[in-house]
mmCIF file of C-alpha atoms in Angstrom:
data_model
loop_
_atom_site.group_PDB
_atom_site.id
_atom_site.type_symbol
_atom_site.label_atom_id
_atom_site.label_comp_id
_atom_site.label_asym_id
_atom_site.label_seq_id
_atom_site.Cartn_x
_atom_site.Cartn_y
_atom_site.Cartn_z
ATOM 1 C CA PRO A 1342 259.737 32.874 68.526
ATOM 2 C CA ILE A 1343 261.728 33.808 65.416
ATOM 3 C CA ALA A 1344 264.935 34.417 67.402
ATOM 4 C CA HIS A 1345 264.635 31.013 69.092
ATOM 5 C CA ASN A 1346 263.563 29.260 65.880
ATOM 6 C CA ASP A 1347 260.225 28.464 67.552
ATOM 7 C CA VAL A 1348 257.932 27.522 64.682
ATOM 8 C CA ARG A 1349 255.015 26.638 66.951
ATOM 9 C CA GLY A 1350 255.284 29.941 68.820
ATOM 10 C CA GLY A 1351 255.473 31.828 65.539
ATOM 11 C CA LEU A 1352 252.321 30.124 64.306
ATOM 12 C CA LEU A 1353 250.540 30.978 67.547
ATOM 13 C CA TRP A 1354 251.558 34.643 67.276
ATOM 14 C CA THR A 1355 250.486 34.750 63.619
ATOM 15 C CA THR A 1356 247.168 33.088 64.426
ATOM 16 C CA GLY A 1357 246.621 35.517 67.284
ATOM 17 C CA PHE A 1358 247.385 38.472 65.036
ATOM 18 C CA ILE A 1359 244.953 37.255 62.359
ATOM 19 C CA ALA A 1360 242.281 36.536 64.978
ATOM 20 C CA THR A 1361 242.741 40.006 66.449
ATOM 21 C CA PHE A 1362 242.424 41.557 62.995
ATOM 22 C CA ILE A 1363 239.240 39.583 62.245
ATOM 23 C CA LEU A 1364 237.793 40.464 65.654
ATOM 24 C CA THR A 1365 238.593 44.144 65.128
ATOM 25 C CA GLU A 1366 236.974 44.272 61.691
ATOM 26 C CA THR A 1367 233.950 42.277 62.874
ATOM 27 C CA THR A 1368 233.521 44.657 65.795
ATOM 28 C CA LEU A 1369 233.782 47.617 63.414
ATOM 29 C CA TYR A 1370 231.102 46.088 61.174
ATOM 30 C CA TRP A 1371 228.677 45.583 64.063
ATOM 31 C CA ARG A 1372 229.451 49.007 65.527
ATOM 32 C CA ILE A 1373 228.610 50.745 62.248
ATOM 33 C CA ARG A 1374 225.551 48.572 61.672
ATOM 34 C CA LEU A 1375 224.150 48.988 65.177
ATOM 35 C CA ALA A 1376 224.913 52.722 65.204
ATOM 36 C CA HIS A 1377 222.940 53.300 61.999
ATOM 37 C CA GLN A 1378 220.170 50.916 63.016
ATOM 38 C CA MET A 1379 219.737 52.559 66.406
ATOM 39 C CA GLY A 1380 219.986 56.037 64.902
ATOM 40 C CA GLU A 1381 217.352 55.340 62.242
ATOM 41 C CA CYS A 1382 214.964 53.807 64.789
ATOM 42 C CA VAL A 1383 215.298 56.831 67.068
ATOM 43 C CA LEU A 1384 214.906 59.324 64.214
ATOM 44 C CA ARG A 1385 211.920 57.430 62.827
ATOM 45 C CA ASP A 1386 210.213 57.772 66.197
ATOM 46 C CA LEU A 1387 211.215 61.447 66.487
ATOM 47 C CA ARG A 1388 209.667 62.232 63.101
ATOM 48 C CA ASN A 1389 206.466 60.360 63.937
ATOM 49 C CA VAL A 1390 206.187 62.070 67.317
ATOM 50 C CA MET A 1391 206.752 65.491 65.747
ATOM 51 C CA MET A 1392 204.167 64.902 63.010
ATOM 52 C CA ARG A 1393 201.508 63.759 65.489
ATOM 53 C CA HIS A 1394 202.328 66.713 67.737
ATOM 54 C CA LEU A 1395 202.012 69.199 64.871
ATOM 55 C CA LEU A 1396 198.686 67.706 63.807
ATOM 56 C CA SER A 1397 197.373 68.060 67.358
ATOM 57 C CA HIS A 1398 197.698 71.859 67.203
ATOM 58 C CA PRO A 1399 194.811 74.088 66.130
ATOM 59 C CA LEU A 1400 194.984 76.280 63.046
ATOM 60 C CA ALA A 1401 196.270 79.315 64.965
ATOM 61 C CA PHE A 1402 199.557 77.517 65.666
ATOM 62 C CA PHE A 1403 200.365 77.264 61.951
ATOM 63 C CA HIS A 1404 199.213 80.800 61.176
ATOM 64 C CA ALA A 1405 201.668 82.135 63.752
ATOM 65 C CA ARG A 1406 204.689 80.282 62.314
ATOM 66 C CA LYS A 1407 206.492 80.109 59.024
ATOM 67 C CA HIS A 1408 205.850 76.786 57.327
ATOM 68 C CA GLY A 1409 209.440 76.565 56.129
ATOM 69 C CA SER A 1410 210.642 76.830 59.723
ATOM 70 C CA LEU A 1411 208.491 73.847 60.717
ATOM 71 C CA ILE A 1412 209.823 71.905 57.728
ATOM 72 C CA SER A 1413 213.343 72.767 58.859
ATOM 73 C CA ARG A 1414 212.589 71.276 62.289
ATOM 74 C CA MET A 1415 211.311 68.070 60.725
ATOM 75 C CA ILE A 1416 214.029 67.661 58.091
ATOM 76 C CA GLY A 1417 217.154 69.706 58.837
ATOM 77 C CA ASP A 1418 217.216 69.522 62.633
ATOM 78 C CA ILE A 1419 216.401 65.820 62.804
ATOM 79 C CA GLU A 1420 219.013 65.107 60.124
ATOM 80 C CA GLN A 1421 221.578 66.971 62.216
ATOM 81 C CA MET A 1422 220.530 64.925 65.244
ATOM 82 C CA ARG A 1423 221.186 61.812 63.144
ATOM 83 C CA ASN A 1424 224.848 62.802 62.823
ATOM 84 C CA GLY A 1425 225.096 63.188 66.571
ATOM 85 C CA LEU A 1426 223.561 59.787 67.246
ATOM 86 C CA GLN A 1427 225.188 57.720 64.511
ATOM 87 C CA ASN A 1428 228.636 59.283 64.424
ATOM 88 C CA ASN A 1429 229.569 61.450 67.389
ATOM 89 C CA LEU A 1430 227.990 59.352 70.130
ATOM 90 C CA PHE A 1431 229.647 56.046 69.241
ATOM 91 C CA ILE A 1432 233.018 57.565 68.337
ATOM 92 C CA THR A 1433 233.057 59.521 71.586
ATOM 93 C CA LEU A 1434 232.137 56.427 73.618
ATOM 94 C CA VAL A 1435 234.889 54.358 71.973
ATOM 95 C CA GLN A 1436 237.498 57.074 72.443
ATOM 96 C CA ALA A 1437 236.397 57.728 76.022
ATOM 97 C CA GLY A 1438 236.705 54.002 76.734
ATOM 98 C CA GLN A 1439 240.240 54.052 75.305
ATOM 99 C CA MET A 1440 241.145 57.001 77.554
ATOM 100 C CA VAL A 1441 239.742 55.313 80.667
ATOM 101 C CA GLY A 1442 241.563 52.053 79.908
ATOM 102 C CA ALA A 1443 244.856 53.856 79.288
ATOM 103 C CA ALA A 1444 244.427 55.926 82.477
ATOM 104 C CA ILE A 1445 243.865 52.831 84.641
ATOM 105 C CA ALA A 1446 246.912 51.107 83.151
ATOM 106 C CA MET A 1447 249.098 54.215 83.696
ATOM 107 C CA LEU A 1448 247.942 54.486 87.307
ATOM 108 C CA LEU A 1449 248.987 50.894 87.954
ATOM 109 C CA ILE A 1450 252.368 51.244 86.209
ATOM 110 C CA GLN A 1451 253.592 54.670 87.398
ATOM 111 C CA PRO A 1452 251.356 56.428 89.974
ATOM 112 C CA MET A 1453 253.776 59.367 90.264
ATOM 113 C CA LEU A 1454 253.688 60.137 86.545
ATOM 114 C CA PHE A 1455 249.937 59.692 86.567
ATOM 115 C CA LEU A 1456 249.681 62.577 89.049
ATOM 116 C CA VAL A 1457 251.403 64.780 86.463
ATOM 117 C CA LEU A 1458 248.760 63.679 83.987
ATOM 118 C CA LEU A 1459 245.972 64.585 86.424
ATOM 119 C CA ALA A 1460 247.268 68.164 86.563
ATOM 120 C CA MET A 1461 246.098 68.462 82.973
ATOM 121 C CA ALA A 1462 242.419 67.974 83.891
ATOM 122 C CA PRO A 1463 241.637 71.510 85.186
ATOM 123 C CA ILE A 1464 243.252 73.132 82.148
ATOM 124 C CA MET A 1465 241.374 70.866 79.753
ATOM 125 C CA TRP A 1466 238.124 71.532 81.617
ATOM 126 C CA ALA A 1467 238.650 75.310 81.441
ATOM 127 C CA ILE A 1468 239.412 75.230 77.692
ATOM 128 C CA ASN A 1469 236.418 72.997 77.009
ATOM 129 C CA ARG A 1470 234.040 75.143 79.070
ATOM 130 C CA HIS A 1471 235.230 78.368 77.445
ATOM 131 C CA PHE A 1472 234.799 77.137 73.883
ATOM 132 C CA ARG A 1473 231.845 74.810 74.335
ATOM 133 C CA SER A 1474 229.420 77.594 75.289
ATOM 134 C CA ARG A 1475 230.601 79.798 72.425
ATOM 135 C CA ILE A 1476 230.465 77.017 69.854
ATOM 136 C CA LEU A 1477 226.992 76.041 71.091
ATOM 137 C CA ASP A 1478 225.761 79.646 70.731
ATOM 138 C CA ALA A 1479 227.252 79.831 67.240
ATOM 139 C CA SER A 1480 225.632 76.500 66.347
ATOM 140 C CA ARG A 1481 222.235 77.747 67.538
ATOM 141 C CA THR A 1482 222.603 80.846 65.361
ATOM 142 C CA GLN A 1483 223.681 78.684 62.431
ATOM 143 C CA GLN A 1484 220.628 76.415 62.708
ATOM 144 C CA GLU A 1485 218.282 79.391 63.065
ATOM 145 C CA SER A 1486 219.863 80.917 59.963
ATOM 146 C CA PHE A 1487 219.375 77.650 58.074
ATOM 147 C CA SER A 1488 215.733 77.648 59.184
ATOM 148 C CA ARG A 1489 215.242 81.157 57.751
ATOM 149 C CA VAL A 1490 216.699 80.028 54.420
ATOM 150 C CA THR A 1491 214.322 77.045 54.341
ATOM 151 C CA ALA A 1492 211.359 79.262 55.246
ATOM 152 C CA ALA A 1493 212.216 81.765 52.498
ATOM 153 C CA LEU A 1494 212.494 78.980 49.923
ATOM 154 C CA ALA A 1495 209.150 77.456 50.984
ATOM 155 C CA GLU A 1496 207.400 80.842 50.857
ATOM 156 C CA THR A 1497 208.819 81.591 47.419
ATOM 157 C CA VAL A 1498 207.600 78.278 46.007
ATOM 158 C CA GLN A 1499 204.181 78.497 47.694
ATOM 159 C CA GLY A 1500 203.663 82.114 46.691
ATOM 160 C CA ILE A 1501 205.151 81.962 43.202
ATOM 161 C CA ARG A 1502 201.922 83.346 41.665
ATOM 162 C CA VAL A 1503 202.107 86.445 43.870
ATOM 163 C CA THR A 1504 205.844 86.781 43.234
ATOM 164 C CA GLN A 1505 205.412 86.738 39.470
ATOM 165 C CA GLY A 1506 202.179 88.749 39.576
ATOM 166 C CA PHE A 1507 203.917 91.661 41.320
ATOM 167 C CA ALA A 1508 207.188 91.218 39.376
ATOM 168 C CA ARG A 1509 209.104 90.512 42.587
ATOM 169 C CA GLU A 1510 211.509 87.948 41.136
ATOM 170 C CA GLU A 1511 214.601 90.118 41.606
ATOM 171 C CA THR A 1512 213.434 91.379 45.009
ATOM 172 C CA ASN A 1513 212.822 87.863 46.339
ATOM 173 C CA ALA A 1514 216.095 86.641 44.859
ATOM 174 C CA GLY A 1515 217.888 89.464 46.686
ATOM 175 C CA ILE A 1516 216.190 88.597 49.993
ATOM 176 C CA PHE A 1517 217.126 84.931 49.572
ATOM 177 C CA SER A 1518 220.694 85.867 48.648
ATOM 178 C CA ARG A 1519 221.098 87.906 51.846
ATOM 179 C CA LEU A 1520 219.804 84.991 53.922
ATOM 180 C CA VAL A 1521 222.205 82.576 52.210
ATOM 181 C CA TYR A 1522 225.143 84.935 52.784
ATOM 182 C CA ALA A 1523 224.139 85.255 56.446
ATOM 183 C CA LEU A 1524 224.038 81.454 56.730
ATOM 184 C CA ALA A 1525 227.506 81.180 55.184
ATOM 185 C CA ASP A 1526 228.848 83.815 57.603
ATOM 186 C CA ASN A 1527 227.391 81.922 60.574
ATOM 187 C CA VAL A 1528 228.921 78.642 59.387
ATOM 188 C CA VAL A 1529 232.314 80.340 58.995
ATOM 189 C CA ARG A 1530 231.985 81.847 62.495
ATOM 190 C CA THR A 1531 231.381 78.401 63.963
ATOM 191 C CA SER A 1532 234.292 76.961 61.978
ATOM 192 C CA ARG A 1533 236.645 79.673 63.272
ATOM 193 C CA LEU A 1534 235.823 78.802 66.868
ATOM 194 C CA VAL A 1535 236.400 75.099 66.191
ATOM 195 C CA ALA A 1536 239.635 75.895 64.327
ATOM 196 C CA LEU A 1537 240.909 77.772 67.400
ATOM 197 C CA PHE A 1538 239.669 75.170 69.869
ATOM 198 C CA LEU A 1539 241.384 72.132 68.313
ATOM 199 C CA PRO A 1540 244.963 73.533 68.219
ATOM 200 C CA LEU A 1541 244.647 74.595 71.869
ATOM 201 C CA LEU A 1542 243.645 71.044 72.786
ATOM 202 C CA GLU A 1543 246.508 69.618 70.765
ATOM 203 C CA LEU A 1544 249.012 72.122 72.210
ATOM 204 C CA ASN A 1545 247.893 71.330 75.735
ATOM 205 C CA ALA A 1546 248.201 67.579 75.119
ATOM 206 C CA GLN A 1547 251.687 67.911 73.609
ATOM 207 C CA ALA A 1548 252.838 70.161 76.460
ATOM 208 C CA PHE A 1549 251.806 67.601 79.058
ATOM 209 C CA LEU A 1550 253.356 64.788 77.044
ATOM 210 C CA ALA A 1551 256.629 66.733 77.072
ATOM 211 C CA ALA A 1552 256.211 67.253 80.822
ATOM 212 C CA LEU A 1553 255.742 63.501 81.292
ATOM 213 C CA ILE A 1554 258.932 62.791 79.340
ATOM 214 C CA ALA A 1555 260.847 65.355 81.425
ATOM 215 C CA VAL A 1556 259.556 63.992 84.740
ATOM 216 C CA GLY A 1557 260.137 60.411 83.598
ATOM 217 C CA GLY A 1558 263.715 61.226 82.599
ATOM 218 C CA TRP A 1559 264.286 62.972 85.931
ATOM 219 C CA MET A 1560 262.968 59.913 87.781
ATOM 220 C CA ALA A 1561 265.322 57.635 85.852
ATOM 221 C CA VAL A 1562 268.341 59.867 86.631
ATOM 222 C CA ALA A 1563 267.385 60.680 90.230
ATOM 223 C CA THR A 1564 266.901 57.035 91.152
ATOM 224 C CA GLY A 1565 270.134 56.005 89.514
ATOM 225 C CA GLY A 1566 268.333 53.985 86.914
ATOM 226 C CA SER A 1567 266.173 52.125 89.408
ATOM 227 C CA ALA A 1568 263.067 53.259 87.567
ATOM 228 C CA ASP A 1569 262.134 50.440 85.215
ATOM 229 C CA ALA A 1570 262.874 51.594 81.661
ATOM 230 C CA LEU A 1571 260.275 49.181 80.298
ATOM 231 C CA ASP A 1572 257.643 50.666 82.609
ATOM 232 C CA LEU A 1573 258.540 54.173 81.433
ATOM 233 C CA VAL A 1574 258.343 53.200 77.765
ATOM 234 C CA THR A 1575 255.027 51.454 78.395
ATOM 235 C CA PHE A 1576 253.739 54.501 80.272
ATOM 236 C CA PHE A 1577 254.648 56.857 77.416
ATOM 237 C CA PHE A 1578 252.935 54.506 74.947
ATOM 238 C CA LEU A 1579 249.806 54.530 77.106
ATOM 239 C CA ALA A 1580 250.047 58.313 77.401
ATOM 240 C CA ASN A 1581 249.877 58.541 73.613
ATOM 241 C CA LEU A 1582 246.813 56.295 73.667
ATOM 242 C CA PHE A 1583 245.323 58.641 76.268
ATOM 243 C CA PHE A 1584 246.072 61.908 74.432
ATOM 244 C CA ASN A 1585 245.171 60.851 70.877
ATOM 245 C CA PRO A 1586 241.394 60.611 71.520
ATOM 246 C CA ILE A 1587 241.363 64.108 73.032
ATOM 247 C CA THR A 1588 241.944 65.721 69.646
ATOM 248 C CA LEU A 1589 239.470 63.382 67.967
ATOM 249 C CA ILE A 1590 236.811 64.116 70.588
ATOM 250 C CA GLY A 1591 237.491 67.820 70.128
ATOM 251 C CA THR A 1592 236.940 67.368 66.387
ATOM 252 C CA GLN A 1593 233.532 65.853 67.155
ATOM 253 C CA LEU A 1594 232.582 68.877 69.271
ATOM 254 C CA SER A 1595 231.519 70.970 66.277
ATOM 255 C CA GLU A 1596 229.065 68.358 65.001
ATOM 256 C CA ALA A 1597 227.983 67.513 68.539
ATOM 257 C CA THR A 1598 227.089 71.129 69.315
ATOM 258 C CA LEU A 1599 225.154 71.388 66.052
ATOM 259 C CA SER A 1600 223.246 68.271 67.083
ATOM 260 C CA MET A 1601 222.572 69.783 70.507
ATOM 261 C CA ALA A 1602 221.341 73.033 68.967
ATOM 262 C CA SER A 1603 219.082 71.060 66.617
ATOM 263 C CA ALA A 1604 217.748 68.999 69.516
ATOM 264 C CA GLU A 1605 216.941 72.198 71.423
ATOM 265 C CA ARG A 1606 214.970 73.547 68.447
ATOM 266 C CA TYR A 1607 213.182 70.228 67.995
ATOM 267 C CA PHE A 1608 212.098 69.897 71.615
ATOM 268 C CA ARG A 1609 211.144 73.578 71.783
ATOM 269 C CA ILE A 1610 208.351 72.780 69.322
ATOM 270 C CA LEU A 1611 207.562 69.482 71.024
ATOM 271 C CA ASP A 1612 207.235 71.234 74.395
ATOM 272 C CA THR A 1613 204.721 73.714 72.967
ATOM 273 C CA ALA A 1614 201.339 72.507 74.160
ATOM 274 C CA PRO A 1615 198.294 72.984 71.894
ATOM 275 C CA ALA A 1616 196.450 76.224 72.652
ATOM 276 C CA TRP A 1617 193.289 74.205 73.147
ATOM 277 C CA GLN A 1618 191.994 70.664 72.732
ATOM 278 C CA ASP A 1619 188.666 68.900 72.938
ATOM 279 C CA THR A 1620 187.422 68.687 76.511
ATOM 280 C CA SER A 1621 187.552 65.349 78.294
ATOM 281 C CA THR A 1622 183.740 65.231 78.228
ATOM 282 C CA ALA A 1623 183.458 65.874 74.473
ATOM 283 C CA LYS A 1624 181.673 63.121 72.549
ATOM 284 C CA ASP A 1625 181.453 61.991 68.953
ATOM 285 C CA CYS A 1626 179.177 64.070 66.792
ATOM 286 C CA PRO A 1627 175.794 62.406 66.137
ATOM 287 C CA PRO A 1628 174.257 62.483 62.631
ATOM 288 C CA LEU A 1629 173.422 66.133 61.999
ATOM 289 C CA GLN A 1630 170.353 67.716 60.431
ATOM 290 C CA GLY A 1631 172.162 71.036 60.020
ATOM 291 C CA LYS A 1632 170.566 73.640 62.283
ATOM 292 C CA VAL A 1633 173.219 76.227 63.219
ATOM 293 C CA VAL A 1634 172.830 78.826 65.969
ATOM 294 C CA PHE A 1635 175.335 81.589 66.798
ATOM 295 C CA SER A 1636 174.514 83.302 70.107
ATOM 296 C CA ASN A 1637 176.336 86.572 70.917
ATOM 297 C CA VAL A 1638 179.666 85.264 69.594
ATOM 298 C CA HIS A 1639 182.804 87.375 70.108
ATOM 299 C CA PHE A 1640 186.165 86.436 68.606
ATOM 300 C CA SER A 1641 189.623 87.913 67.990
ATOM 301 C CA TYR A 1642 192.737 86.432 66.394
ATOM 302 C CA GLU A 1643 194.921 88.737 68.475
ATOM 303 C CA PRO A 1644 194.221 90.354 71.861
ATOM 304 C CA ASP A 1645 192.586 93.794 71.659
ATOM 305 C CA ARG A 1646 191.823 93.336 67.947
ATOM 306 C CA PRO A 1647 188.302 91.843 67.833
ATOM 307 C CA VAL A 1648 186.951 90.489 64.563
ATOM 308 C CA LEU A 1649 183.431 89.454 65.584
ATOM 309 C CA HIS A 1650 181.330 91.587 67.929
ATOM 310 C CA GLY A 1651 178.331 89.767 69.378
ATOM 311 C CA VAL A 1652 177.320 87.881 66.211
ATOM 312 C CA SER A 1653 173.974 86.065 66.466
ATOM 313 C CA PHE A 1654 172.007 84.240 63.759
ATOM 314 C CA THR A 1655 170.157 80.996 63.095
ATOM 315 C CA ALA A 1656 170.402 78.828 59.967
ATOM 316 C CA GLN A 1657 167.751 76.151 59.502
ATOM 317 C CA PRO A 1658 168.498 72.763 57.873
ATOM 318 C CA GLY A 1659 168.549 73.097 54.085
ATOM 319 C CA GLU A 1660 168.554 76.883 54.248
ATOM 320 C CA ILE A 1661 171.112 78.791 52.177
ATOM 321 C CA ILE A 1662 172.795 81.626 54.060
ATOM 322 C CA ALA A 1663 175.004 84.249 52.390
ATOM 323 C CA LEU A 1664 177.403 86.273 54.534
ATOM 324 C CA VAL A 1665 178.059 89.628 52.885
ATOM 325 C CA GLY A 1666 180.684 92.132 53.960
ATOM 326 C CA HIS A 1667 183.930 93.823 53.041
ATOM 327 C CA THR A 1668 187.285 92.074 53.244
ATOM 328 C CA GLY A 1669 188.251 91.381 56.840
ATOM 329 C CA SER A 1670 184.737 91.715 58.227
ATOM 330 C CA GLY A 1671 184.757 88.131 59.524
ATOM 331 C CA LYS A 1672 182.936 86.060 56.891
ATOM 332 C CA SER A 1673 185.601 83.342 56.749
ATOM 333 C CA THR A 1674 185.982 83.588 60.518
ATOM 334 C CA VAL A 1675 182.342 82.564 61.006
ATOM 335 C CA VAL A 1676 182.932 79.414 58.929
ATOM 336 C CA SER A 1677 186.192 78.693 60.788
ATOM 337 C CA LEU A 1678 184.398 78.941 64.135
ATOM 338 C CA LEU A 1679 181.569 76.722 62.912
ATOM 339 C CA SER A 1680 184.182 74.167 61.796
ATOM 340 C CA LYS A 1681 185.850 74.415 65.219
ATOM 341 C CA PHE A 1682 189.172 75.513 63.744
ATOM 342 C CA TYR A 1683 189.052 78.176 66.465
ATOM 343 C CA LEU A 1684 187.112 78.636 69.695
ATOM 344 C CA PRO A 1685 185.068 81.811 70.306
ATOM 345 C CA ASP A 1686 186.242 84.208 73.007
ATOM 346 C CA SER A 1687 182.695 84.299 74.359
ATOM 347 C CA GLY A 1688 179.214 83.332 73.301
ATOM 348 C CA GLU A 1689 177.932 79.981 72.090
ATOM 349 C CA ILE A 1690 177.807 78.083 68.813
ATOM 350 C CA ALA A 1691 175.418 75.145 68.579
ATOM 351 C CA VAL A 1692 174.610 72.592 65.896
ATOM 352 C CA ASP A 1693 171.253 70.823 66.231
ATOM 353 C CA GLY A 1694 171.088 72.195 69.757
ATOM 354 C CA ILE A 1695 174.484 70.752 70.767
ATOM 355 C CA ASN A 1696 177.218 73.147 71.892
ATOM 356 C CA LEU A 1697 180.324 72.684 69.737
ATOM 357 C CA ASN A 1698 182.447 72.409 72.892
ATOM 358 C CA ALA A 1699 180.649 69.124 73.623
ATOM 359 C CA ILE A 1700 181.594 67.632 70.227
ATOM 360 C CA ARG A 1701 184.941 66.182 69.166
ATOM 361 C CA GLN A 1702 186.284 68.360 66.374
ATOM 362 C CA GLN A 1703 187.282 65.548 64.000
ATOM 363 C CA THR A 1704 183.868 63.871 64.141
ATOM 364 C CA LEU A 1705 182.216 67.263 63.563
ATOM 365 C CA ARG A 1706 184.254 68.025 60.441
ATOM 366 C CA ALA A 1707 183.656 64.512 59.111
ATOM 367 C CA GLN A 1708 180.022 65.583 58.521
ATOM 368 C CA MET A 1709 180.870 68.905 56.896
ATOM 369 C CA GLY A 1710 181.956 69.851 53.402
ATOM 370 C CA PHE A 1711 184.332 72.721 52.671
ATOM 371 C CA VAL A 1712 185.055 74.772 49.576
ATOM 372 C CA PHE A 1713 188.009 76.966 50.473
ATOM 373 C CA GLN A 1714 188.961 80.234 48.815
ATOM 374 C CA SER A 1715 192.338 78.844 47.768
ATOM 375 C CA ASN A 1716 192.475 75.254 46.541
ATOM 376 C CA PHE A 1717 195.079 72.707 47.544
ATOM 377 C CA LEU A 1718 195.734 69.322 45.942
ATOM 378 C CA PHE A 1719 197.657 66.588 47.719
ATOM 379 C CA SER A 1720 200.146 64.424 45.849
ATOM 380 C CA GLY A 1721 198.368 61.710 43.874
ATOM 381 C CA THR A 1722 195.543 61.499 41.380
ATOM 382 C CA LEU A 1723 192.366 63.567 41.301
ATOM 383 C CA ALA A 1724 190.500 60.515 42.575
ATOM 384 C CA ASP A 1725 192.899 60.267 45.524
ATOM 385 C CA ASN A 1726 192.135 63.880 46.400
ATOM 386 C CA VAL A 1727 188.384 63.313 46.184
ATOM 387 C CA ARG A 1728 188.801 60.371 48.572
ATOM 388 C CA GLN A 1729 190.374 62.622 51.230
ATOM 389 C CA GLY A 1730 186.994 63.004 52.915
ATOM 390 C CA LYS A 1731 186.085 59.322 52.488
ATOM 391 C CA PRO A 1732 189.159 57.090 52.036
ATOM 392 C CA GLY A 1733 187.061 53.996 51.287
ATOM 393 C CA ALA A 1734 184.969 55.569 48.534
ATOM 394 C CA THR A 1735 184.386 53.359 45.497
ATOM 395 C CA ASP A 1736 185.167 54.419 41.930
ATOM 396 C CA GLU A 1737 181.441 54.860 41.316
ATOM 397 C CA GLU A 1738 181.162 57.233 44.285
ATOM 398 C CA VAL A 1739 184.161 59.211 43.055
ATOM 399 C CA LEU A 1740 182.641 59.534 39.571
ATOM 400 C CA ALA A 1741 179.341 60.596 41.120
ATOM 401 C CA ALA A 1742 181.170 63.320 43.067
ATOM 402 C CA PHE A 1743 182.856 64.591 39.893
ATOM 403 C CA LYS A 1744 179.514 64.589 38.100
ATOM 404 C CA ALA A 1745 177.829 66.512 40.930
ATOM 405 C CA LEU A 1746 180.607 69.121 40.736
ATOM 406 C CA ASP A 1747 180.331 69.276 36.938
ATOM 407 C CA CYS A 1748 183.980 68.220 36.695
ATOM 408 C CA LEU A 1749 183.515 64.937 34.858
ATOM 409 C CA ASP A 1750 185.348 66.336 31.830
ATOM 410 C CA LEU A 1751 188.568 66.379 33.908
ATOM 411 C CA ILE A 1752 188.388 62.593 34.105
ATOM 412 C CA GLU A 1753 187.255 61.996 30.545
ATOM 413 C CA SER A 1754 189.997 64.227 29.112
#
């Protein structure tokens, strides 16, 4: 339009350019917005599903696992999955779409040169397969190492009284330092694999681009110039559009494999079924009078290491029973079995003549009060903690509970 002094054509081209720019930026805005919105919705559901699944497990599940490792699943692994959903997935889809579009256009323009391009596929597949498995293994190790660091930190904070009581500050700091160094080494190992993988992709792409130029030049000379120069230039432009995403997709591989490793760890916990649940015939617990009967109860936390051997006793309503014995004799175990935190290996436990197996565990515990050996306070006020057993308790009921426990001075002070 400029060469022909075409003002109208120039305005149309300018308008088209501006419209294309606005469309591109608008598309980018919606892509980023939808990617984050979709990612947050998915991760919100993943966290809720994981929390409900964890709460469905009996006490033995948590005793057999480090709490920091479970926290790592909920926080670190899901956060890593966020990167895969919000960043890698959409970028990879856009770049893959660009490659497909460029490939179709090249096939229509120069089928012969496109065959040269197809020869690249087996080499790319072999490189990707070789490095993908190794990067995935390294990513798994990296996430497991991160989990150990989180677990060590959680244990140190939770057991700070024991740490300081036994003067283990330097010892625990040394253990944590070794775990952190191991994590750094694993991250570096993953980075080395990625650093080797990307140049090989780039080298392969440049080699085939050079091959395309050589074959295209040969076609132009061999046909005496009959090959359309414009088609060749267009083909090489499309080839650049095809090769550029390959390096970018390769760059995403590191984060993508970390996301895959995190997803594996997440679903490994989610696929772990509870060791036991209430039976389908279990019913809500009726109002209890408090008669407890243990009949020849046997129990062990681990196979071949029994804790209770045929325990039998009866406690009448209102009767005070004291269990006396040395540490590890099973006193706390009896209370845990009565609370249905565990199921006995054999024998029967009944409350008011009802076998505990016939009662839903939550409705049973709702009628019981516990004073544990080690106290735990949830975030919030003292009143909030008192309301844990009865969320709708009034202020008067809370004060009455403090008075009954002779703890009213905690409120008044």
